[in-house]
Tab-separated table of C-alpha atoms and ligand atoms in Angstrom:
chain	number	residue	atom	x	y	z
A	2	UNK	CA	28.046	-12.301	26.165
A	3	UNK	CA	24.474	-11.316	25.447
A	4	UNK	CA	23.241	-12.052	22.016
A	5	UNK	CA	20.042	-10.492	20.413
A	6	UNK	CA	17.960	-11.509	17.159
A	7	UNK	CA	16.387	-8.652	14.829
A	8	UNK	CA	13.693	-10.287	12.901
A	9	UNK	CA	12.916	-8.098	9.688
A	10	UNK	CA	9.465	-8.121	8.515
A	11	UNK	CA	8.345	-5.254	6.275
A	12	UNK	CA	11.005	-2.962	7.701
A	13	UNK	CA	13.984	-3.624	5.166
A	14	UNK	CA	16.356	-0.853	6.280
A	15	UNK	CA	19.204	-0.051	8.707
A	16	UNK	CA	18.586	3.567	9.140
A	17	UNK	CA	15.932	4.790	11.750
A	18	UNK	CA	15.252	1.206	12.529
A	19	UNK	CA	14.374	1.362	16.439
A	20	UNK	CA	14.363	-2.401	16.838
A	21	UNK	CA	17.932	-2.928	15.207
A	22	UNK	CA	19.143	0.068	17.174
A	23	UNK	CA	17.811	-1.297	20.468
A	24	UNK	CA	19.397	-4.915	19.705
A	25	UNK	CA	22.714	-3.275	18.730
A	26	UNK	CA	22.895	-1.351	22.060
A	27	UNK	CA	21.496	-4.193	24.362
A	28	UNK	CA	23.744	-6.982	23.033
A	29	UNK	CA	27.435	-7.661	21.945
A	30	UNK	CA	26.389	-9.812	18.930
A	31	UNK	CA	23.265	-9.684	16.793
A	32	UNK	CA	21.758	-11.542	14.238
A	33	UNK	CA	19.830	-10.138	11.749
A	34	UNK	CA	17.318	-12.485	10.406
A	35	UNK	CA	14.390	-12.506	7.626
A	36	UNK	CA	12.175	-15.457	7.618
A	37	UNK	CA	10.594	-16.267	4.409
A	38	UNK	CA	7.154	-17.148	5.871
A	39	UNK	CA	5.632	-20.346	4.596
A	40	UNK	CA	2.084	-19.279	5.373
A	41	UNK	CA	2.575	-16.259	3.174
A	42	UNK	CA	4.374	-17.868	0.460
A	43	UNK	CA	1.627	-20.401	-0.007
A	44	UNK	CA	-1.140	-17.853	0.011
A	45	UNK	CA	-2.431	-14.822	-2.224
A	46	UNK	CA	-0.014	-12.542	-0.789
A	47	UNK	CA	2.816	-14.231	-2.646
A	48	UNK	CA	2.503	-11.917	-6.052
A	49	UNK	CA	5.397	-11.553	-8.382
A	50	UNK	CA	5.445	-7.857	-8.068
A	51	UNK	CA	5.546	-7.609	-4.363
A	52	UNK	CA	7.816	-10.685	-3.851
A	53	UNK	CA	10.246	-9.588	-6.643
A	54	UNK	CA	10.381	-6.218	-4.816
A	55	UNK	CA	10.715	-7.986	-1.430
A	56	UNK	CA	13.702	-9.881	-2.657
A	57	UNK	CA	15.448	-6.838	-4.184
A	58	UNK	CA	14.831	-4.989	-0.868
A	59	UNK	CA	16.267	-8.129	0.967
A	60	UNK	CA	19.426	-7.955	-1.360
A	61	UNK	CA	19.944	-4.298	-0.548
A	62	UNK	CA	19.409	-4.950	3.229
A	63	UNK	CA	22.298	-7.687	3.112
A	64	UNK	CA	24.561	-5.160	1.548
A	65	UNK	CA	23.929	-2.649	4.098
A	66	UNK	CA	24.302	-4.995	6.815
A	67	UNK	CA	27.505	-6.400	5.291
A	68	UNK	CA	29.081	-2.728	5.144
A	69	UNK	CA	28.404	-2.573	9.019
A	70	UNK	CA	30.002	-5.990	9.467
A	71	UNK	CA	27.321	-8.653	9.537
A	72	UNK	CA	24.853	-9.045	6.833
A	73	UNK	CA	21.274	-10.729	6.493
A	74	UNK	CA	20.460	-14.460	7.576
A	75	UNK	CA	17.542	-15.716	5.483
A	76	UNK	CA	15.541	-18.937	6.540
A	77	UNK	CA	12.378	-20.332	5.026
A	78	UNK	CA	9.640	-21.968	7.158
A	79	UNK	CA	6.939	-21.815	9.503
A	80	UNK	CA	7.632	-18.144	10.723
A	81	UNK	CA	7.267	-18.714	14.430
A	82	UNK	CA	9.056	-21.704	15.133
A	83	UNK	CA	11.825	-20.650	12.710
A	84	UNK	CA	12.336	-17.461	14.577
A	85	UNK	CA	12.443	-19.013	17.826
A	86	UNK	CA	14.759	-22.067	16.828
A	87	UNK	CA	17.317	-19.727	15.159
A	88	UNK	CA	17.281	-17.513	18.458
A	89	UNK	CA	17.750	-20.477	20.578
A	90	UNK	CA	20.623	-21.894	17.983
A	91	UNK	CA	22.654	-18.630	18.432
A	92	UNK	CA	21.933	-18.453	22.481
A	93	UNK	CA	20.025	-15.371	22.146
A	94	UNK	CA	18.020	-13.952	25.166
A	95	UNK	CA	15.835	-11.497	23.042
A	96	UNK	CA	14.150	-11.296	19.854
A	97	UNK	CA	13.571	-7.642	18.860
A	98	UNK	CA	10.943	-6.713	15.836
A	99	UNK	CA	8.987	-3.825	14.609
A	100	UNK	CA	5.428	-3.646	15.674
A	101	UNK	CA	2.965	-4.333	12.630
A	102	UNK	CA	-0.796	-4.202	12.991
A	103	UNK	CA	-2.169	-5.952	10.181
A	104	UNK	CA	-4.528	-8.868	11.412
A	105	UNK	CA	-1.941	-11.562	10.252
A	106	UNK	CA	0.874	-9.906	11.919
A	107	UNK	CA	-0.845	-9.633	15.012
A	108	UNK	CA	-1.738	-13.132	15.175
A	109	UNK	CA	2.027	-14.089	14.158
A	110	UNK	CA	3.405	-11.862	16.837
A	111	UNK	CA	0.906	-13.530	19.495
A	112	UNK	CA	2.117	-16.985	18.547
A	113	UNK	CA	5.923	-15.778	18.706
A	114	UNK	CA	5.243	-14.424	21.983
A	115	UNK	CA	3.881	-17.622	23.364
A	116	UNK	CA	6.562	-19.882	21.524
A	117	UNK	CA	9.383	-17.456	22.946
A	118	UNK	CA	8.133	-17.438	26.505
A	119	UNK	CA	8.131	-21.381	26.438
A	120	UNK	CA	11.617	-21.042	25.267
A	121	UNK	CA	12.666	-18.447	27.698
A	122	UNK	CA	13.298	-15.781	25.077
A	123	UNK	CA	11.946	-12.127	25.699
A	124	UNK	CA	10.060	-10.477	22.650
A	125	UNK	CA	10.577	-6.818	22.265
A	126	UNK	CA	8.409	-4.939	19.805
A	127	UNK	CA	9.244	-1.520	18.668
A	128	UNK	CA	7.586	1.217	16.631
A	129	UNK	CA	8.930	2.145	13.245
A	130	UNK	CA	6.186	1.316	10.503
A	131	UNK	CA	4.181	4.317	11.065
A	132	UNK	CA	4.807	7.918	12.177
A	133	UNK	CA	2.590	7.833	15.005
A	134	UNK	CA	1.983	4.316	16.492
A	135	UNK	CA	-1.708	3.031	16.051
A	136	UNK	CA	-3.386	3.119	19.375
A	137	UNK	CA	-1.406	6.289	20.469
A	138	UNK	CA	-4.116	8.637	19.754
A	139	UNK	CA	-7.620	8.272	20.573
A	140	UNK	CA	-10.720	10.638	20.823
A	141	UNK	CA	-12.594	10.911	24.192
A	142	UNK	CA	-14.651	7.820	24.608
A	143	UNK	CA	-13.461	5.895	21.724
A	144	UNK	CA	-10.491	3.426	20.998
A	145	UNK	CA	-9.615	4.734	17.498
A	146	UNK	CA	-10.314	7.801	15.097
A	147	UNK	CA	-13.003	7.013	12.655
A	148	UNK	CA	-12.948	10.656	11.034
A	149	UNK	CA	-9.737	11.815	9.469
A	150	UNK	CA	-9.831	15.509	10.172
A	151	UNK	CA	-9.754	15.347	13.744
A	152	UNK	CA	-7.164	12.341	13.706
A	153	UNK	CA	-4.837	14.714	11.449
A	154	UNK	CA	-5.318	17.879	14.110
A	155	UNK	CA	-4.426	15.373	16.808
A	156	UNK	CA	-1.498	13.504	14.710
A	157	UNK	CA	0.029	16.927	13.901
A	158	UNK	CA	0.121	17.666	17.615
A	159	UNK	CA	1.538	14.369	18.682
A	160	UNK	CA	5.046	13.876	20.095
A	161	UNK	CA	7.374	12.398	17.498
A	162	UNK	CA	9.932	9.835	18.458
A	163	UNK	CA	13.458	10.645	17.639
A	164	UNK	CA	15.240	9.180	14.727
A	165	UNK	CA	17.087	5.750	15.636
A	166	UNK	CA	20.836	5.943	14.587
A	167	UNK	CA	22.024	3.023	12.425
A	168	UNK	CA	24.479	0.818	14.361
A	169	UNK	CA	28.294	1.870	13.728
A	170	UNK	CA	28.898	-1.965	13.607
A	171	UNK	CA	27.219	-5.141	14.142
A	172	UNK	CA	29.025	-8.509	14.971
A	173	UNK	CA	27.352	-11.722	14.269
A	174	UNK	CA	27.091	-14.491	16.684
A	175	UNK	CA	30.081	-16.962	16.423
A	176	UNK	CA	29.837	-19.247	13.686
A	177	UNK	CA	27.014	-17.560	11.491
A	178	UNK	CA	27.499	-16.839	8.052
A	179	UNK	CA	24.719	-14.859	6.075
A	180	UNK	CA	23.652	-17.211	3.192
A	181	UNK	CA	22.492	-16.370	-0.557
A	182	UNK	CA	18.959	-15.080	-0.958
A	183	UNK	CA	16.438	-17.387	-3.349
A	184	UNK	CA	15.551	-16.553	-6.674
A	185	UNK	CA	12.106	-15.112	-7.548
A	186	UNK	CA	11.360	-18.150	-9.695
A	187	UNK	CA	11.926	-20.387	-6.884
A	188	UNK	CA	9.265	-18.627	-4.676
A	189	UNK	CA	6.401	-17.592	-6.942
A	190	UNK	CA	5.113	-18.459	-10.525
A	191	UNK	CA	4.377	-15.768	-12.886
A	192	UNK	CA	6.157	-12.793	-14.168
A	193	UNK	CA	6.533	-9.442	-12.530
A	194	UNK	CA	4.865	-6.260	-14.413
A	195	UNK	CA	7.533	-5.152	-17.188
A	196	UNK	CA	7.825	-1.494	-15.573
A	197	UNK	CA	8.122	-2.002	-11.734
A	198	UNK	CA	10.396	0.192	-9.823
A	199	UNK	CA	13.168	-1.365	-8.205
A	200	UNK	CA	13.193	-2.469	-4.294
A	201	UNK	CA	15.444	-1.536	-1.378
A	202	UNK	CA	16.670	1.140	0.698
A	203	UNK	CA	19.011	2.546	-1.784
A	204	UNK	CA	16.523	3.140	-4.418
A	205	UNK	CA	14.258	4.767	-1.719
A	206	UNK	CA	16.756	7.131	-0.763
A	207	UNK	CA	17.451	7.981	-4.286
A	208	UNK	CA	13.521	8.298	-4.694
A	209	UNK	CA	13.194	10.448	-1.554
A	210	UNK	CA	16.250	12.806	-2.139
A	211	UNK	CA	14.730	13.628	-5.941
A	212	UNK	CA	11.227	14.195	-4.581
A	213	UNK	CA	12.274	16.580	-1.733
A	214	UNK	CA	14.857	18.307	-4.391
A	215	UNK	CA	12.015	18.503	-7.124
A	216	UNK	CA	8.677	17.622	-6.456
A	217	UNK	CA	7.338	18.057	-2.919
A	218	UNK	CA	6.840	21.769	-3.218
A	219	UNK	CA	4.550	21.633	-6.044
A	220	UNK	CA	2.601	18.638	-4.768
A	221	UNK	CA	-0.479	20.806	-3.812
A	222	UNK	CA	-1.143	21.964	-7.099
A	223	UNK	CA	-0.122	19.097	-9.255
A	224	UNK	CA	-0.910	15.736	-7.107
A	225	UNK	CA	-4.062	15.155	-9.291
A	226	UNK	CA	-2.440	15.754	-12.478
A	227	UNK	CA	-2.976	12.318	-13.969
A	228	UNK	CA	-0.205	12.535	-16.893
A	229	UNK	CA	2.092	14.635	-14.832
A	230	UNK	CA	2.440	11.766	-12.475
A	231	UNK	CA	3.767	14.518	-10.024
A	232	UNK	CA	3.474	12.391	-6.798
A	233	UNK	CA	6.306	10.720	-4.591
A	234	UNK	CA	5.994	7.162	-5.973
A	235	UNK	CA	7.193	6.364	-2.322
A	236	UNK	CA	4.177	4.086	-1.525
A	237	UNK	CA	6.176	0.824	-2.274
A	238	UNK	CA	9.330	1.780	-0.134
A	239	UNK	CA	6.998	2.894	2.633
A	240	UNK	CA	5.058	-0.235	2.481
A	241	UNK	CA	8.135	-2.580	2.661
A	242	UNK	CA	10.056	0.010	5.050
A	243	UNK	CA	12.885	0.382	2.846
A	244	UNK	CA	12.570	4.109	3.911
A	245	UNK	CA	11.220	5.283	7.531
A	246	UNK	CA	8.059	7.082	7.260
A	247	UNK	CA	9.544	9.458	10.071
A	248	UNK	CA	12.624	10.209	7.991
A	249	UNK	CA	10.102	11.219	4.991
A	250	UNK	CA	8.329	13.551	7.294
A	251	UNK	CA	11.444	15.148	8.558
A	252	UNK	CA	12.751	15.659	4.998
A	253	UNK	CA	9.431	16.800	3.679
A	254	UNK	CA	9.006	19.240	6.735
A	255	UNK	CA	11.821	21.312	5.724
A	256	UNK	CA	10.406	22.204	2.432
A	257	UNK	CA	7.897	25.215	1.811
A	258	UNK	CA	4.324	24.327	0.779
A	259	UNK	CA	4.804	20.393	2.024
A	260	UNK	CA	1.740	20.383	4.207
A	261	UNK	CA	-0.491	18.585	1.575
A	262	UNK	CA	2.018	15.841	1.342
A	263	UNK	CA	2.270	15.580	4.972
A	264	UNK	CA	-1.579	15.294	5.082
A	265	UNK	CA	-1.174	12.256	2.708
A	266	UNK	CA	1.415	10.550	5.178
A	267	UNK	CA	-1.183	10.840	7.755
A	268	UNK	CA	-3.635	9.125	5.940
A	269	UNK	CA	-1.401	6.104	5.944
A	270	UNK	CA	-1.137	6.278	9.749
A	271	UNK	CA	-4.904	6.843	9.917
A	272	UNK	CA	-5.892	3.749	8.151
A	273	UNK	CA	-3.164	1.800	10.239
A	274	UNK	CA	-4.715	2.740	13.469
A	275	UNK	CA	-8.429	1.726	11.989
A	276	UNK	CA	-6.987	-1.595	11.308
A	277	UNK	CA	-5.270	-2.152	14.508
A	278	UNK	CA	-8.529	-1.307	16.399
A	279	UNK	CA	-10.720	-3.102	13.894
A	280	UNK	CA	-8.883	-6.050	12.448
A	281	UNK	CA	-12.324	-7.257	10.959
A	282	UNK	CA	-12.333	-4.023	8.573
A	283	UNK	CA	-9.626	-5.737	6.318
A	284	UNK	CA	-12.311	-7.539	4.680
A	285	UNK	CA	-15.667	-6.882	6.367
A	286	UNK	CA	-17.417	-3.529	5.868
A	287	UNK	CA	-16.538	-0.791	8.358
A	288	UNK	CA	-19.825	0.734	7.980
A	289	UNK	CA	-22.211	-1.496	6.237
A	290	UNK	CA	-24.655	0.462	3.660
A	291	UNK	CA	-26.776	-2.336	3.026
A	292	UNK	CA	-26.605	-2.025	-0.758
A	293	UNK	CA	-26.441	-5.455	-2.152
A	294	UNK	CA	-23.508	-6.159	-4.476
A	295	UNK	CA	-24.088	-7.859	-7.781
A	296	UNK	CA	-22.295	-11.088	-9.168
A	297	UNK	CA	-21.179	-10.243	-12.763
A	298	UNK	CA	-17.945	-12.129	-13.914
A	299	UNK	CA	-18.159	-10.558	-17.433
A	300	UNK	CA	-18.161	-7.038	-16.125
A	301	UNK	CA	-15.179	-8.064	-13.496
A	302	UNK	CA	-13.121	-9.339	-16.083
A	303	UNK	CA	-13.708	-6.488	-18.315
A	304	UNK	CA	-12.718	-4.107	-15.435
A	305	UNK	CA	-9.661	-6.231	-14.745
A	306	UNK	CA	-8.577	-6.024	-18.374
A	307	UNK	CA	-9.281	-2.398	-19.191
A	308	UNK	CA	-11.822	-2.967	-21.802
A	309	UNK	CA	-14.801	-1.255	-20.046
A	310	UNK	CA	-15.155	1.316	-22.773
A	311	UNK	CA	-14.343	4.249	-20.435
A	312	UNK	CA	-10.776	5.651	-21.557
A	313	UNK	CA	-9.698	6.678	-18.082
A	314	UNK	CA	-10.616	3.513	-16.308
A	315	UNK	CA	-9.289	1.480	-18.999
A	316	UNK	CA	-5.794	3.182	-18.777
A	317	UNK	CA	-5.755	2.969	-14.814
A	318	UNK	CA	-6.185	-0.757	-15.065
A	319	UNK	CA	-3.531	-0.912	-17.879
A	320	UNK	CA	-1.420	1.147	-15.701
A	321	UNK	CA	-1.912	-1.349	-12.810
A	322	UNK	CA	-0.845	-4.319	-15.080
A	323	UNK	CA	2.087	-2.693	-16.550
A	324	UNK	CA	3.640	-0.824	-13.618
A	325	UNK	CA	2.197	-2.703	-10.516
A	326	UNK	CA	1.008	1.163	-9.714
A	327	UNK	CA	-1.744	3.267	-10.316
A	328	UNK	CA	-1.946	7.124	-9.410
A	329	UNK	CA	-4.359	7.944	-6.483
A	330	UNK	CA	-6.835	9.758	-8.471
A	331	UNK	CA	-7.130	7.099	-11.197
A	332	UNK	CA	-7.424	4.515	-8.143
A	333	UNK	CA	-10.522	6.343	-6.879
A	334	UNK	CA	-12.083	6.389	-10.659
A	335	UNK	CA	-11.759	2.689	-10.988
A	336	UNK	CA	-12.713	1.668	-7.430
A	337	UNK	CA	-15.966	4.110	-7.711
A	338	UNK	CA	-16.494	2.448	-11.259
A	339	UNK	CA	-16.371	-1.215	-9.882
A	340	UNK	CA	-18.625	-0.333	-6.959
A	341	UNK	CA	-21.081	2.354	-7.957
A	342	UNK	CA	-21.139	1.740	-11.880
A	343	UNK	CA	-20.898	-2.010	-11.926
A	344	UNK	CA	-22.122	-2.694	-8.486
A	345	UNK	CA	-19.664	-5.201	-7.649
A	346	UNK	CA	-18.215	-6.042	-4.188
A	347	UNK	CA	-15.373	-3.901	-3.134
A	348	UNK	CA	-13.693	-7.110	-2.047
A	349	UNK	CA	-13.163	-8.545	-5.456
A	350	UNK	CA	-11.568	-4.974	-6.571
A	351	UNK	CA	-9.380	-4.956	-3.614
A	352	UNK	CA	-8.193	-8.364	-4.104
A	353	UNK	CA	-7.473	-7.693	-7.696
A	354	UNK	CA	-5.321	-4.500	-6.654
A	355	UNK	CA	-3.292	-6.813	-4.128
A	356	UNK	CA	-2.532	-9.031	-6.473
A	357	UNK	CA	-0.710	-6.387	-8.655
A	358	UNK	CA	0.231	-3.412	-6.607
A	359	UNK	CA	3.871	-3.289	-5.462
A	360	UNK	CA	2.641	-1.080	-2.566
A	361	UNK	CA	-0.492	-3.344	-1.839
A	362	UNK	CA	-1.183	-2.747	1.941
A	363	UNK	CA	-4.065	-4.358	3.650
A	364	UNK	CA	-4.826	-1.268	5.677
A	365	UNK	CA	-4.397	1.552	2.905
A	366	UNK	CA	-5.765	-0.684	0.206
A	367	UNK	CA	-8.788	-2.130	1.950
A	368	UNK	CA	-9.841	1.033	3.727
A	369	UNK	CA	-9.269	3.180	0.669
A	370	UNK	CA	-11.489	0.759	-1.329
A	371	UNK	CA	-13.955	0.839	1.676
A	372	UNK	CA	-13.886	4.844	1.517
A	373	UNK	CA	-14.633	4.808	-2.179
A	374	UNK	CA	-17.381	1.925	-1.816
A	375	UNK	CA	-19.111	3.906	0.847
A	376	UNK	CA	-18.788	1.365	3.516
A	377	UNK	CA	-15.509	3.080	5.102
A	378	UNK	CA	-14.755	6.312	6.721
A	379	UNK	CA	-16.131	8.502	4.322
A	380	UNK	CA	-19.227	10.106	5.770
A	381	UNK	CA	-20.704	10.863	2.416
A	382	UNK	CA	-22.417	7.847	0.960
A	383	UNK	CA	-23.394	9.826	-2.418
A	384	UNK	CA	-19.989	10.577	-3.401
A	385	UNK	CA	-19.805	9.167	-6.939
A	386	UNK	CA	-16.738	9.671	-9.638
A	387	UNK	CA	-17.961	10.277	-13.228
A	388	UNK	CA	-15.146	8.571	-15.256
A	389	UNK	CA	-15.872	10.807	-18.296
A	390	UNK	CA	-15.796	14.114	-16.156
A	391	UNK	CA	-12.902	12.950	-14.122
A	392	UNK	CA	-11.095	12.069	-17.119
A	393	UNK	CA	-11.716	15.397	-18.879
A	394	UNK	CA	-10.852	17.192	-15.593
A	395	UNK	CA	-7.524	15.456	-14.497
A	396	UNK	CA	-6.323	14.449	-17.963
A	397	UNK	CA	-7.617	17.270	-20.461
A	398	UNK	CA	-5.401	16.522	-23.139
A	399	UNK	CA	-5.799	12.903	-23.042
A	400	UNK	CA	-2.135	12.096	-22.504
A	401	UNK	CA	-2.590	9.688	-19.642
A	402	UNK	CA	-5.200	7.675	-21.709
A	403	UNK	CA	-2.858	7.598	-24.800
A	404	UNK	CA	-0.009	6.288	-22.751
A	405	UNK	CA	-1.882	3.337	-21.654
A	406	UNK	CA	-4.520	2.823	-24.189
A	407	UNK	CA	-2.724	2.592	-27.589
A	408	UNK	CA	-6.059	2.251	-29.398
A	409	UNK	CA	-6.986	5.775	-28.687
A	410	UNK	CA	-3.279	7.024	-29.606
A	411	UNK	CA	-4.912	9.132	-32.317
A	412	UNK	CA	-7.233	11.062	-30.184
A	413	UNK	CA	-6.545	14.433	-28.757
A	414	UNK	CA	-8.088	16.721	-25.894
A	415	UNK	CA	-11.643	15.830	-24.373
A	416	UNK	CA	-12.532	13.614	-27.201
A	417	UNK	CA	-10.159	11.173	-25.800
A	418	UNK	CA	-12.466	10.667	-22.979
A	419	UNK	CA	-15.638	10.439	-25.078
A	420	UNK	CA	-14.936	8.775	-28.302
A	421	UNK	CA	-18.044	8.410	-30.327
A	422	UNK	CA	-19.330	4.998	-31.786
A	423	UNK	CA	-17.463	5.603	-35.199
A	424	UNK	CA	-14.328	6.260	-33.759
A	425	UNK	CA	-14.675	3.370	-31.055
A	426	UNK	CA	-15.326	0.986	-34.240
A	427	UNK	CA	-12.265	2.553	-36.212
A	428	UNK	CA	-9.930	1.883	-33.628
A	429	UNK	CA	-11.125	-1.349	-32.276
A	430	UNK	CA	-11.911	0.395	-28.936
A	431	UNK	CA	-14.940	-1.236	-26.916
A	432	UNK	CA	-18.516	0.440	-26.400
A	433	UNK	CA	-19.242	1.348	-22.697
A	434	UNK	CA	-20.027	-1.917	-20.788
A	435	UNK	CA	-22.547	0.296	-18.895
A	436	UNK	CA	-24.434	3.532	-19.260
A	437	UNK	CA	-22.903	5.710	-16.356
A	438	UNK	CA	-26.162	7.775	-15.444
A	439	UNK	CA	-28.353	4.694	-15.673
A	440	UNK	CA	-25.935	2.659	-13.279
A	441	UNK	CA	-25.841	5.628	-11.014
A	442	UNK	CA	-29.529	6.186	-10.741
A	443	UNK	CA	-29.880	2.571	-10.000
A	444	UNK	CA	-27.084	2.869	-7.223
A	445	UNK	CA	-29.036	5.908	-5.715
A	446	UNK	CA	-32.116	4.394	-5.791
A	447	UNK	CA	-30.871	1.334	-3.794
A	448	UNK	CA	-28.858	3.633	-1.364
A	449	UNK	CA	-32.071	5.780	-1.034
A	450	UNK	CA	-34.197	2.875	-0.266
A	451	UNK	CA	-32.024	2.072	2.488
A	452	UNK	CA	-31.448	5.331	3.934
A	453	UNK	CA	-35.209	5.626	3.915
A	454	UNK	CA	-35.806	2.483	5.609
B	510	FAD	P1	1.970	10.518	-2.692
B	510	FAD	O1	0.898	11.039	-2.922
B	510	FAD	O2	3.106	10.933	-3.050
B	510	FAD	O3	1.672	10.187	-1.239
B	510	FAD	C1	2.706	10.043	-0.310
B	510	FAD	C2	2.333	8.886	0.841
B	510	FAD	O4	1.336	9.115	1.417
B	510	FAD	C3	2.294	7.675	-0.202
B	510	FAD	O5	3.280	7.069	-0.726
B	510	FAD	C4	1.350	6.918	0.780
B	510	FAD	O6	2.015	6.153	1.482
B	510	FAD	C5	0.521	7.886	1.596
B	510	FAD	N1	-0.729	8.158	1.062
B	510	FAD	C6	-1.157	8.963	0.012
B	510	FAD	N2	-2.536	8.856	-0.170
B	510	FAD	C7	-2.821	7.974	0.760
B	510	FAD	C8	-4.184	7.194	0.866
B	510	FAD	N3	-5.282	7.679	0.464
B	510	FAD	N4	-4.395	6.357	1.760
B	510	FAD	C9	-3.126	6.005	2.491
B	510	FAD	N5	-1.984	6.387	2.489
B	510	FAD	C10	-1.658	7.495	1.655
B	510	FAD	N6	-1.742	3.140	-0.931
B	510	FAD	C11	-0.950	2.231	-0.493
B	510	FAD	O7	0.138	2.281	-0.065
B	510	FAD	N7	-1.168	1.014	-0.739
B	510	FAD	C12	-2.341	0.275	-1.090
B	510	FAD	O8	-2.456	-0.785	-1.390
B	510	FAD	C13	-2.972	1.469	-1.648
B	510	FAD	N8	-4.616	0.890	-2.345
B	510	FAD	C14	-5.115	2.051	-2.585
B	510	FAD	C15	-6.575	1.537	-3.210
B	510	FAD	C16	-7.468	2.285	-3.457
B	510	FAD	C17	-8.849	2.140	-4.119
B	510	FAD	C18	-6.951	3.833	-3.352
B	510	FAD	C19	-8.363	4.882	-3.554
B	510	FAD	C20	-5.952	4.367	-2.645
B	510	FAD	C21	-4.882	3.428	-2.257
B	510	FAD	N9	-3.951	3.695	-1.730
B	510	FAD	C22	-2.846	2.757	-1.405
B	510	FAD	C23	-3.531	5.008	-1.335
B	510	FAD	C24	-3.022	5.918	-2.596
B	510	FAD	O9	-3.374	5.653	-3.548
B	510	FAD	C25	-1.376	5.406	-2.682
B	510	FAD	O10	-0.631	5.681	-1.459
B	510	FAD	C26	-0.703	6.577	-3.563
B	510	FAD	O11	-1.035	6.573	-4.690
B	510	FAD	C27	1.015	6.243	-3.674
B	510	FAD	O12	1.341	7.023	-4.624
B	510	FAD	P2	2.443	8.038	-4.001
B	510	FAD	O13	3.416	7.331	-3.074
B	510	FAD	O14	3.036	8.660	-5.215
B	510	FAD	O15	1.708	9.089	-3.021
């Protein structure tokens, strides 16, 4: 009687899960397994916001699997040896998992294939984390797309895989009973942000349904409205695979005016295919611009804590600490501020984001950071975000700032983004830590010198 193991990683759902569907159709008994990876738990990836979301998502997955007759088996240890050992213990012939393209997942997958081969086990990898698999599309003469627009054109025309039906029933191997999940405090020190979204496929489904019913149609007009918060907020669910990106695309595709939203889903795949082809781009410049970064711990701390004296920057950084989430427009503003006003290395900002973001994702985070910093896929190295102008344009009444910066709660309108010195003194709000125009002149001079060289 064939037995298979399905190892869940960041694909925490039963619906449209090609690896689970394949295991259930190939084997009579299936062991759904999640291994808490000691290497990840010991490292910087283990942060309260994301690990808390992960545990909630695992609990939700366990409930879904129990309703199908099984449950989730959770183990902890060195990932490769634990997966292989569990597969051997239950007499499995095959291990199924979703393909992942981060550098760590690729190394871990290679180690699993070696260990499994030595144990006589097959490892079968399935698509499921993206809409179009990394590597499926390539321009003539290249191994990946470096520019978004041609990728988007080819992505729109690419064949889509069909949705994988959830199995009707899953039978565990004899003698296996799913155990309890660990508590967050057993895994990570430090508290979660006070206003994080709940994890899990059930919450993802609720969010997606609400978004399709009321949100996606207006996205084109409203996605940059900072106080309106009119984006889907699906990113943490997509990152942990609580919802399938193909199901999101299918749901959105039925709605009028969904094109701008679909385009954003494509950005996610675009960055995934870059990272798959260029794993070094996780932490090295994709396209070096040659401008040296400064080292200024004082300025970095002011940025982290939302005390730069630029209201929209400070609001965004405080939103990050409070919610483990930041609006996309605000992410661009604070990333530009760190790299082009403070001249600090994009890697320091990317690390800080990954420490707090629930949706923290190496491909989307680090390659967006590079896009803003001018070392990535943006072909315009001169792109600058003026924080005051951006604030007045995308938060004209100052509501976004007031929500997160209580010192400025009495201000209204454009003045919220440009408080004068007397107002700053009166409300205990700091002076700007840098003069934007002087900083940008310096940045442009450094860049110009490099471009002339
Ligand atoms: P929506 O606007 O509703 O978009 C729908 C989905 O499309 C998102 O959930 C996301 O999966 C995808 N998407 C949208 N914009 C982008 C984009 N620019 N790049 C890639 N995918 C996109 N996104 C992450 O998922 N994880 C990160 O760690 C991350 N870090 C970022 C860091 C910086 C400096 C910047 C500028 C952007 C970053 N983004 C990241 C992209 C984007 O900001 C978020 O995906 C978006 O704000 C999430 O909100 P939403 O789900 O409401 O997005």
